[in-house]
XYZ file of N, CA and C in Angstrom:
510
model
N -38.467 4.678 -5.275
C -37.287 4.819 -6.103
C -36.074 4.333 -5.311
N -35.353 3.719 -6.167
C -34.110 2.902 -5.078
C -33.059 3.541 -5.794
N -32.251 4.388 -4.158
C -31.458 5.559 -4.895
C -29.871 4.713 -4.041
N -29.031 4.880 -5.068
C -27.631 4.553 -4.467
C -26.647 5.594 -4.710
N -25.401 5.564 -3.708
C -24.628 6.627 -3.782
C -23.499 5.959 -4.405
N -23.287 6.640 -5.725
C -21.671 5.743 -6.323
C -20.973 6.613 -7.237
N -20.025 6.203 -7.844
C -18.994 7.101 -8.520
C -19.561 7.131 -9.647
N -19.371 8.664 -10.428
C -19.488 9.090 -11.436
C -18.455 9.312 -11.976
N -17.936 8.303 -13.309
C -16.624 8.801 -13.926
C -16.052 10.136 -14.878
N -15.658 10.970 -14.370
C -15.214 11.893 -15.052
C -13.247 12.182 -15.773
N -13.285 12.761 -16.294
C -11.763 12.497 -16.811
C -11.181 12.034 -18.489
N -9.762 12.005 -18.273
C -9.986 11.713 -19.765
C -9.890 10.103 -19.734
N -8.948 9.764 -20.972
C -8.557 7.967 -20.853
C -7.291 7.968 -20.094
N -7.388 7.200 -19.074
C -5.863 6.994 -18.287
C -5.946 7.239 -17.220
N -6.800 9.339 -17.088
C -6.891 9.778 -16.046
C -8.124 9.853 -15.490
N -8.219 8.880 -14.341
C -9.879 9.211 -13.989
C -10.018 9.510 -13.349
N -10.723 10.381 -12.845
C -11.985 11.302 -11.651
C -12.970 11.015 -11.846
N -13.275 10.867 -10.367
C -14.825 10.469 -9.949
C -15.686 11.526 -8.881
N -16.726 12.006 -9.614
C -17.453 12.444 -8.275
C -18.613 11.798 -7.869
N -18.838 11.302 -6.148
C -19.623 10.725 -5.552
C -20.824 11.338 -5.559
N -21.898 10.612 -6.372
C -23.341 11.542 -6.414
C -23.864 9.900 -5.771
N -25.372 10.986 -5.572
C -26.496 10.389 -4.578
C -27.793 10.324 -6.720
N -27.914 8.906 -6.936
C -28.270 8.834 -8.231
C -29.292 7.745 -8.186
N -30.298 7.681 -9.349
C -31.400 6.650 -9.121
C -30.632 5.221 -9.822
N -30.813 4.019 -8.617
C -29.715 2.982 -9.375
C -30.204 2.268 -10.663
N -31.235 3.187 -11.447
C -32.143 2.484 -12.802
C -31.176 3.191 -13.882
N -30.243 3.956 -13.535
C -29.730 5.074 -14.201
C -28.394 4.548 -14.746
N -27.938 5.392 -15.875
C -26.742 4.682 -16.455
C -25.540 5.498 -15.400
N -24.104 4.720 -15.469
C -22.897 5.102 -14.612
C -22.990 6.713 -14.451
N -22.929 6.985 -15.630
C -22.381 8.644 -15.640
C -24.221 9.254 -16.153
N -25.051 8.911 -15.561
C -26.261 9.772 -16.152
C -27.041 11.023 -15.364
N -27.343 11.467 -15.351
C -28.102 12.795 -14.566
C -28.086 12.271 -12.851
N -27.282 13.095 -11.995
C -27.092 12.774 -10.440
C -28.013 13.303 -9.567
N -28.769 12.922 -9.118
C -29.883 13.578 -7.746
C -28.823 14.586 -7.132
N -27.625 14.671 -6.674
C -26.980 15.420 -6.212
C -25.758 14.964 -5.988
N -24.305 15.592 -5.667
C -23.116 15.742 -5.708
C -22.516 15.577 -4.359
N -21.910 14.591 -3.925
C -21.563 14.580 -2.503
C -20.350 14.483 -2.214
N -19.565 14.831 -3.242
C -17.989 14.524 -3.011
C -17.425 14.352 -4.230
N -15.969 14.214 -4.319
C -14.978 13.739 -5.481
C -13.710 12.277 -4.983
N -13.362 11.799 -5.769
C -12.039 10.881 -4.895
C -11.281 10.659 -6.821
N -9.859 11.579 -6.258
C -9.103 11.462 -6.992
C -7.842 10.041 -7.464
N -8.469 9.151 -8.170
C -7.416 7.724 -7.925
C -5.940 8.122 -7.826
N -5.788 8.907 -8.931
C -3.841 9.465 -9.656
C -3.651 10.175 -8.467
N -4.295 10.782 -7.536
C -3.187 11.900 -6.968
C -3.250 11.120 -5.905
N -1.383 11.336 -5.557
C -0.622 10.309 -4.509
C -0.577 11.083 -3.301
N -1.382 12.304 -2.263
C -1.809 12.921 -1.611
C -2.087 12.219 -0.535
N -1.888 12.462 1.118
C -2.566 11.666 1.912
C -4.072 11.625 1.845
N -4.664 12.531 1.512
C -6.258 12.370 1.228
C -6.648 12.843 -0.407
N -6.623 11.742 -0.807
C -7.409 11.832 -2.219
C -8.585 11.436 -2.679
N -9.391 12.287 -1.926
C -10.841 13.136 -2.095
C -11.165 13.556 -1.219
N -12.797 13.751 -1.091
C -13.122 14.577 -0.502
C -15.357 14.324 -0.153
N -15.315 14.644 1.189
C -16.778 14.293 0.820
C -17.954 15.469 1.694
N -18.838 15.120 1.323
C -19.767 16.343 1.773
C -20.594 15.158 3.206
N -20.256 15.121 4.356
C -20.363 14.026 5.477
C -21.702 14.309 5.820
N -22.433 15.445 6.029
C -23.645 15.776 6.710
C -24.531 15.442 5.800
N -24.723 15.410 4.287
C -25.321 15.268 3.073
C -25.200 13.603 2.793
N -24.124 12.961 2.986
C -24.304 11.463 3.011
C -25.030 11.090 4.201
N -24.831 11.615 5.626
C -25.436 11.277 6.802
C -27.090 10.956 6.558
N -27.682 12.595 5.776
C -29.107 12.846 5.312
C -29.340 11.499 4.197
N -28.556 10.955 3.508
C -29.139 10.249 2.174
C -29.312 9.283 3.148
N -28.051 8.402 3.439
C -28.123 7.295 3.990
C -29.391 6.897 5.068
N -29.609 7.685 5.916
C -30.703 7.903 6.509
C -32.224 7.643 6.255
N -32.066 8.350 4.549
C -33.242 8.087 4.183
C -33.195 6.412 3.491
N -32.226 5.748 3.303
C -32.656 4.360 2.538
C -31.282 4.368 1.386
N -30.562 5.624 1.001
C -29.397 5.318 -0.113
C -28.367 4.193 0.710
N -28.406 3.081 -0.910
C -27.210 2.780 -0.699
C -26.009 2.736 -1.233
N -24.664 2.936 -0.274
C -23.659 3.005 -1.038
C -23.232 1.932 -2.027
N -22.564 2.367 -2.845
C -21.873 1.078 -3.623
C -20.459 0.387 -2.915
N -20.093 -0.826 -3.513
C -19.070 -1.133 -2.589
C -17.360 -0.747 -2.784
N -17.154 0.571 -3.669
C -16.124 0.866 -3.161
C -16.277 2.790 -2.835
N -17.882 3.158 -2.596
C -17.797 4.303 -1.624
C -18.366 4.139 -0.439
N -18.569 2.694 -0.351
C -18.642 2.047 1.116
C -17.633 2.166 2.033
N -16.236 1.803 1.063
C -14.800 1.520 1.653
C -14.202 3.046 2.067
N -15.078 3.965 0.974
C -13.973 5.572 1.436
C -14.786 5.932 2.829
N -15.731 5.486 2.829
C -16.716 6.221 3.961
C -16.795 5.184 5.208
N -16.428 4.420 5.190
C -15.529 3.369 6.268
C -14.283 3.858 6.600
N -13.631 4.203 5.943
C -11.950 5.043 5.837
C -12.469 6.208 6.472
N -13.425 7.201 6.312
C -13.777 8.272 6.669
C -14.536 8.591 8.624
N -15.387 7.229 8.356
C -15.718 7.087 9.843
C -17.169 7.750 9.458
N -17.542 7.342 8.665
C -18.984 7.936 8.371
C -19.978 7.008 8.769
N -19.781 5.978 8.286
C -20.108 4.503 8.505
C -20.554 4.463 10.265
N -19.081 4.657 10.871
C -19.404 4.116 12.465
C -20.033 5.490 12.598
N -20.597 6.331 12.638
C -20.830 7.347 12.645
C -22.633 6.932 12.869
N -23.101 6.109 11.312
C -24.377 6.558 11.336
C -24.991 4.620 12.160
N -23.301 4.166 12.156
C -23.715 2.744 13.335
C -23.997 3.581 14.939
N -23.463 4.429 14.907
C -23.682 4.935 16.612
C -24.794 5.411 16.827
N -25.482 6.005 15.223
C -26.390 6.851 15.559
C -27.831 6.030 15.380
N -28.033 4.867 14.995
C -28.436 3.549 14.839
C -28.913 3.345 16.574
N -27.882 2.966 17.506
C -27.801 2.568 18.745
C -27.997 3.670 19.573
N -28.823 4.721 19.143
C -29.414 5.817 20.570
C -28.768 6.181 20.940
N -27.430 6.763 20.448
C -26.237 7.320 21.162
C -26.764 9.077 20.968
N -26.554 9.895 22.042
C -26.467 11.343 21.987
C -25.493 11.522 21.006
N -25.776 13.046 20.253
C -24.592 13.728 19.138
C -23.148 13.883 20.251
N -23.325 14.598 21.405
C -21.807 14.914 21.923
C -20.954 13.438 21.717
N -21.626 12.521 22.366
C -21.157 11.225 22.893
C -20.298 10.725 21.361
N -21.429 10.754 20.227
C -20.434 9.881 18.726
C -19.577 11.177 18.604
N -19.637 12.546 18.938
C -18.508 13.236 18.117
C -17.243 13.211 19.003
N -17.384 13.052 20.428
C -16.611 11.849 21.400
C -16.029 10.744 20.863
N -16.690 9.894 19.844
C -16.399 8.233 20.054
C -15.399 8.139 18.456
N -16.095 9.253 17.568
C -15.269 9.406 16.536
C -14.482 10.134 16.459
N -14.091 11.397 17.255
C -12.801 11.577 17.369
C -12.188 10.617 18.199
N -12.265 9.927 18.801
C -11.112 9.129 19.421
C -11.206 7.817 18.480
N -11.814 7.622 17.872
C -11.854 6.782 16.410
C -10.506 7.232 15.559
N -10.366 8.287 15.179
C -9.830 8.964 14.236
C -8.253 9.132 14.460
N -8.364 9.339 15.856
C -6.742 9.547 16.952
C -6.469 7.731 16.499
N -6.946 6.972 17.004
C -6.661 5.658 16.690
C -6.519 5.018 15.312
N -6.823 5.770 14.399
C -6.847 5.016 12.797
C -5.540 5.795 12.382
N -5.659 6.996 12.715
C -4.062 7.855 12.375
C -2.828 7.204 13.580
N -2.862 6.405 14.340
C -1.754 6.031 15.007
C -1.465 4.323 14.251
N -2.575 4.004 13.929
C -2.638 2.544 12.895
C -2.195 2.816 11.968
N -2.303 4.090 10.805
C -1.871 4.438 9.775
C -0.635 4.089 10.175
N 0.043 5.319 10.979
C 0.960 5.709 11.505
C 2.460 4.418 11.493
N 1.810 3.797 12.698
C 2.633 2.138 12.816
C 2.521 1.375 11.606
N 1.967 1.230 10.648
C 1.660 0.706 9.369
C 2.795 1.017 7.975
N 2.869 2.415 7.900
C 4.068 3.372 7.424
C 5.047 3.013 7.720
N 5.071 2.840 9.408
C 6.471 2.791 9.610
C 6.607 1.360 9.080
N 6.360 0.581 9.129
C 6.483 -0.855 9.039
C 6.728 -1.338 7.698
N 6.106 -0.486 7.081
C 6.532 -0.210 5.793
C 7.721 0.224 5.234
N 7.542 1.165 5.792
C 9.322 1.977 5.650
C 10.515 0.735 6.292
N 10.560 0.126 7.321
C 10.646 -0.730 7.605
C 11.507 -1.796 6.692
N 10.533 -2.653 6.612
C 10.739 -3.444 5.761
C 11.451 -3.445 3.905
N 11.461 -1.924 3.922
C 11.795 -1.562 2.498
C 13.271 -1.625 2.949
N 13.176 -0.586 3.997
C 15.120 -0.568 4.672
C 15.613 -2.252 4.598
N 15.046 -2.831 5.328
C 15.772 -4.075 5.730
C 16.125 -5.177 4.276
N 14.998 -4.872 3.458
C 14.877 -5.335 1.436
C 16.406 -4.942 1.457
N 16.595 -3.639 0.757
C 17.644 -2.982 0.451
C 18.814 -3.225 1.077
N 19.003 -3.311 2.407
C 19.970 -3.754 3.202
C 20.279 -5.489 2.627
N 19.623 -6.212 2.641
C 19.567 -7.595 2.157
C 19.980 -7.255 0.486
N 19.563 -6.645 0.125
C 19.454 -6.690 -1.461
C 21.162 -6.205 -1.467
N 21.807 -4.472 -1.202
C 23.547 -4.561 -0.883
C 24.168 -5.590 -0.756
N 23.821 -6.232 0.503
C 24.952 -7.510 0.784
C 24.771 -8.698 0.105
N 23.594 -8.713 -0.615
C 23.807 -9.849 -1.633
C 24.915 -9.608 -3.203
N 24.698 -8.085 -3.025
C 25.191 -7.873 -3.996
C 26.613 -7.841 -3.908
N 26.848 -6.870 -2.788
C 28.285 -6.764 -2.044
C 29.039 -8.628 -1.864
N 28.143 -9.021 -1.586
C 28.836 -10.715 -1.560
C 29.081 -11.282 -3.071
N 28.220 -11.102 -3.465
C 28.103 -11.321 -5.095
C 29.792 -10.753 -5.647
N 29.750 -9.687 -5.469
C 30.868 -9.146 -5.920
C 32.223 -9.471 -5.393
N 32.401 -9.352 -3.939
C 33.762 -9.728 -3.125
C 34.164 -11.133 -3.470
N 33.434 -12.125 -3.472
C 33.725 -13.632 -3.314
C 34.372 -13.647 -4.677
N 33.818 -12.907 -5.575
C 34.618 -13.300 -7.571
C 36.084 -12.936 -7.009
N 36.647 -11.712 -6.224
C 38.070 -11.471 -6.414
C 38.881 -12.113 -5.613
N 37.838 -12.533 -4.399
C 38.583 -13.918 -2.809
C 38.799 -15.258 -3.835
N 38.257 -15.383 -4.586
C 37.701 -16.808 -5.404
C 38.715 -16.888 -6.275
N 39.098 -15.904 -6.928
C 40.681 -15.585 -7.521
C 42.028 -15.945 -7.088
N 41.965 -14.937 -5.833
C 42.918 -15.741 -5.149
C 43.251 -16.771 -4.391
N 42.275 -17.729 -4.146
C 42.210 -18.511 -3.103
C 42.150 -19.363 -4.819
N 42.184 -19.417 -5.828
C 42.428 -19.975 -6.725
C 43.547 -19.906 -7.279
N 44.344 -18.842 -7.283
C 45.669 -18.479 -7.635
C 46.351 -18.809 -6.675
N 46.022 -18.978 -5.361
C 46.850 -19.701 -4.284
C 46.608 -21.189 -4.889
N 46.061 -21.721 -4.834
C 45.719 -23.063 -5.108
C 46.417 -23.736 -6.069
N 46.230 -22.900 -7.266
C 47.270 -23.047 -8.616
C 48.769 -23.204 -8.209
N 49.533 -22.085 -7.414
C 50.818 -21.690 -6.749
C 51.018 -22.989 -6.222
N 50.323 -23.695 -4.934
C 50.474 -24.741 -4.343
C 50.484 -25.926 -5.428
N 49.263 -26.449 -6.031
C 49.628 -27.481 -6.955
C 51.398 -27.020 -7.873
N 51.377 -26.164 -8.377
C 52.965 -26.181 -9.485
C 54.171 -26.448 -8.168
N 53.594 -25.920 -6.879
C 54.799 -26.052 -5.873
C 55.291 -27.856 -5.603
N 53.709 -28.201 -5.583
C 53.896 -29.945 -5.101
C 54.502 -30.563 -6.560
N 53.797 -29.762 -7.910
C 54.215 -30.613 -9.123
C 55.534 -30.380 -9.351
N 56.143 -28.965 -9.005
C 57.551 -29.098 -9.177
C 58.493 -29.907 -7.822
N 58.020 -29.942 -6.762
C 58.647 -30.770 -5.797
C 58.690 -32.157 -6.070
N 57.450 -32.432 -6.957
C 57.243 -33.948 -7.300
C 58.381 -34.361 -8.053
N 58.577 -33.066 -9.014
C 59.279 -33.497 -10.623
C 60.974 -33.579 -10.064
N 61.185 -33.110 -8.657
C 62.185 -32.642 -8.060
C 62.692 -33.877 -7.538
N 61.507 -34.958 -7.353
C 61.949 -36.345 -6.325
C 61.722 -36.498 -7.619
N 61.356 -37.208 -8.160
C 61.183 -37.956 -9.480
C 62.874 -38.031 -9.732
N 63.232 -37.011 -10.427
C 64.511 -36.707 -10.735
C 65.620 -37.335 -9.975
N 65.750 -37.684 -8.598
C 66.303 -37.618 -8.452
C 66.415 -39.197 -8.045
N 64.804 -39.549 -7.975
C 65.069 -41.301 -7.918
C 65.301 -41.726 -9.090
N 65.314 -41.425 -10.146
C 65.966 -41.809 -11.405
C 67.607 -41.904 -11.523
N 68.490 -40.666 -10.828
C 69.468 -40.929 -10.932
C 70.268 -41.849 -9.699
């Protein structure tokens, strides 16, 4: 039997929930689950939106389940993945719960610098986006006067003109 681990859609229209079951892949999306290994909430904007049962995927995977390819991606995100790659390569249990916590210190300092960079770049948008606007706006009332000066000067030369004119006539 060729069993894969993938999302089961639950929810209404709009809002969907999924829980991660371990299911026979002959089976329809949402049909009777070999077992329940988690949930992953899309809508909720939470730093962790879901949740998984790690020792119970460890056991499936083990035996031959495969994931599908986007509870491949949560369990890559999760460190489950390098988890059952370490355990693949003859590594002792202390040693991967060693190699994945310092996995984990390193993906939260990547998060981390990532955010900021983010945040970042939104500041520097906004900052750009003001002074375009701020320029946008100042130059219409400089543009005025440096036009109303301009005007002032031409009637100054046209009346100085009309001033010689006048006077080479008489």
């Amino acid at each position: 039997m060729a069993v894969k681990i993938r999302m089961k859609r639950l929810g209404r229209r709009n809002r969907p929930f999924y829980r991660i079951v371990v299911i026979d892949s002959r089976k329809r999306r949402d049909g009777k689950a070999i077992e329940e290994l988690g949930w992953y909430n899309p809508i909720l904007q939470t730093e962790k939106n879901y949740e998984l049962k790690v020792d119970r995927i460890l056991y499936w995977i083990e035996n031959g389940a495969q994931p599908s390819n986007t509870v491949r991606n949560l369990l890559k995100w999760e460190g489950v993945l390098y988890r059952v790659h370490l355990k693949k390569q003859g590594i002792d249990e202390k040693t991967i719960d060693y190699e994945i916590q310092k996995w984990t210190l390193d993906r939260e300092e990547r998060v981390k610098l990532k955010s900021e960079k983010i945040a970042k770049k939104k500041t520097e948008k906004a900052k750009e986006k003001s002074e375009l606007m701020g320029e946008a706006s100042s130059p219409k009332p400089e543009d005025s006067q440096e036009s109303s000066k301009e005007e002032a000067s031409v009637k100054e030369d046209a009346v100085s003109e009309a001033g010689s004119v006048e006077e080479d006539s008489t």
